[in-house]
mmCIF file of C-alpha atoms in Angstrom:
data_model
loop_
_atom_site.group_PDB
_atom_site.id
_atom_site.type_symbol
_atom_site.label_atom_id
_atom_site.label_comp_id
_atom_site.label_asym_id
_atom_site.label_seq_id
_atom_site.Cartn_x
_atom_site.Cartn_y
_atom_site.Cartn_z
ATOM 1 C CA MET A 767 4.892 -24.535 43.096
ATOM 2 C CA ALA A 768 7.690 -22.943 45.143
ATOM 3 C CA GLU A 769 9.785 -20.404 43.303
ATOM 4 C CA ARG A 770 13.529 -20.944 43.210
ATOM 5 C CA ASN A 771 16.058 -18.283 44.086
ATOM 6 C CA ARG A 772 17.257 -17.230 40.667
ATOM 7 C CA GLN A 773 19.918 -14.850 39.543
ATOM 8 C CA SER A 774 18.320 -11.552 38.593
ATOM 9 C CA MET A 775 19.607 -8.247 37.269
ATOM 10 C CA ILE A 776 18.226 -4.739 37.183
ATOM 11 C CA GLY A 777 18.618 -2.510 34.153
ATOM 12 C CA GLU A 778 17.100 0.202 31.989
ATOM 13 C CA VAL A 779 15.143 -0.451 28.795
ATOM 14 C CA VAL A 780 17.005 1.283 25.958
ATOM 15 C CA SER A 781 15.007 -0.093 23.006
ATOM 16 C CA ASP A 782 11.446 -1.362 22.620
ATOM 17 C CA LYS A 783 11.180 -1.339 18.828
ATOM 18 C CA MET A 784 10.823 -5.125 18.451
ATOM 19 C CA GLU A 785 7.578 -7.044 18.976
ATOM 20 C CA LYS A 786 8.277 -9.391 21.905
ATOM 21 C CA THR A 787 11.792 -8.231 22.759
ATOM 22 C CA VAL A 788 13.336 -5.264 24.548
ATOM 23 C CA VAL A 789 17.000 -4.340 24.967
ATOM 24 C CA VAL A 790 18.035 -3.773 28.586
ATOM 25 C CA LEU A 791 21.251 -1.966 29.592
ATOM 26 C CA VAL A 792 22.654 -3.362 32.853
ATOM 27 C CA THR A 793 25.191 -1.216 34.712
ATOM 28 C CA ARG A 794 27.457 -2.620 37.392
ATOM 29 C CA LYS A 795 30.247 -1.063 39.409
ATOM 30 C CA ILE A 796 33.472 -3.005 39.882
ATOM 31 C CA PRO A 797 36.635 -1.957 41.718
ATOM 32 C CA HIS A 798 39.561 -1.129 39.437
ATOM 33 C CA PRO A 799 42.308 -3.723 40.004
ATOM 34 C CA VAL A 800 45.110 -1.163 40.385
ATOM 35 C CA TYR A 801 43.517 2.099 41.505
ATOM 36 C CA SER A 802 40.790 0.668 43.819
ATOM 37 C CA LYS A 803 38.343 3.159 42.364
ATOM 38 C CA PHE A 804 34.902 1.962 41.261
ATOM 39 C CA VAL A 805 34.462 1.805 37.486
ATOM 40 C CA LYS A 806 31.142 1.414 35.645
ATOM 41 C CA ARG A 807 30.748 -1.502 33.257
ATOM 42 C CA PHE A 808 27.792 -1.752 30.851
ATOM 43 C CA LYS A 809 26.238 -4.675 29.004
ATOM 44 C CA LYS A 810 23.140 -4.919 26.815
ATOM 45 C CA TYR A 811 20.824 -7.922 26.984
ATOM 46 C CA MET A 812 18.074 -8.978 24.586
ATOM 47 C CA VAL A 813 15.105 -9.698 26.859
ATOM 48 C CA HIS A 814 11.846 -11.514 26.108
ATOM 49 C CA VAL A 815 8.575 -9.765 26.997
ATOM 50 C CA GLU A 816 5.355 -11.675 27.693
ATOM 51 C CA SER A 817 2.825 -10.279 30.160
ATOM 52 C CA VAL A 818 4.431 -6.978 31.233
ATOM 53 C CA LYS A 819 5.026 -4.357 28.535
ATOM 54 C CA PRO A 820 7.966 -2.097 29.491
ATOM 55 C CA LYS A 821 8.620 1.119 27.585
ATOM 56 C CA MET A 822 11.872 2.932 26.869
ATOM 57 C CA GLY A 823 13.393 4.347 30.041
ATOM 58 C CA ASP A 824 11.687 1.901 32.429
ATOM 59 C CA ILE A 825 13.787 0.194 35.092
ATOM 60 C CA VAL A 826 13.124 -3.571 35.001
ATOM 61 C CA ARG A 827 14.217 -6.775 36.755
ATOM 62 C CA ILE A 828 15.258 -9.578 34.384
ATOM 63 C CA ILE A 829 15.668 -13.295 35.110
ATOM 64 C CA PRO A 830 17.263 -16.102 33.055
ATOM 65 C CA MET A 831 15.180 -18.532 31.018
ATOM 66 C CA ARG A 832 15.745 -21.187 28.374
ATOM 67 C CA PRO A 833 17.318 -19.852 25.148
ATOM 68 C CA MET A 834 14.707 -18.538 22.714
ATOM 69 C CA SER A 835 17.145 -17.445 20.019
ATOM 70 C CA LYS A 836 20.855 -16.834 19.486
ATOM 71 C CA ARG A 837 21.000 -13.818 21.833
ATOM 72 C CA LYS A 838 17.744 -13.993 23.804
ATOM 73 C CA ARG A 839 18.118 -15.812 27.137
ATOM 74 C CA TRP A 840 16.453 -13.432 29.602
ATOM 75 C CA CYS A 841 12.858 -12.570 30.503
ATOM 76 C CA VAL A 842 11.351 -9.439 32.092
ATOM 77 C CA ARG A 843 10.159 -10.312 35.610
ATOM 78 C CA GLU A 844 8.743 -6.957 36.720
ATOM 79 C CA ILE A 845 8.819 -3.241 36.076
ATOM 80 C CA ILE A 846 10.486 -1.621 39.077
ATOM 81 C CA ARG A 847 10.053 2.011 38.002
ATOM 82 C CA GLU A 848 8.239 3.434 35.009
ATOM 83 C CA SER A 849 9.819 6.230 33.002
ATOM 84 C CA VAL A 850 8.486 9.743 33.398
ATOM 85 C CA LYS A 851 7.421 11.360 30.137
ATOM 86 C CA ILE A 852 8.009 15.137 30.137
ATOM 87 C CA GLY A 853 6.058 17.316 27.749
#
């Protein structure tokens, strides 16, 4: 089956304390309407985890899926970069 071009976002896992859910912080840069300077905007998404198991600090790609709960409408597609544990 051919895969559709879907909207995807890249973010960092900030919480992995739940069983099949992680919280991903997505950062985007938008130009300020008056000062034309780029400003960072942050948003947290509740993301469903099935086959891949990301840990805190991992950079992941998320894609939309059917709603699983009130706030969970995204799924982890792949782990782009794993976090480095020091110590």
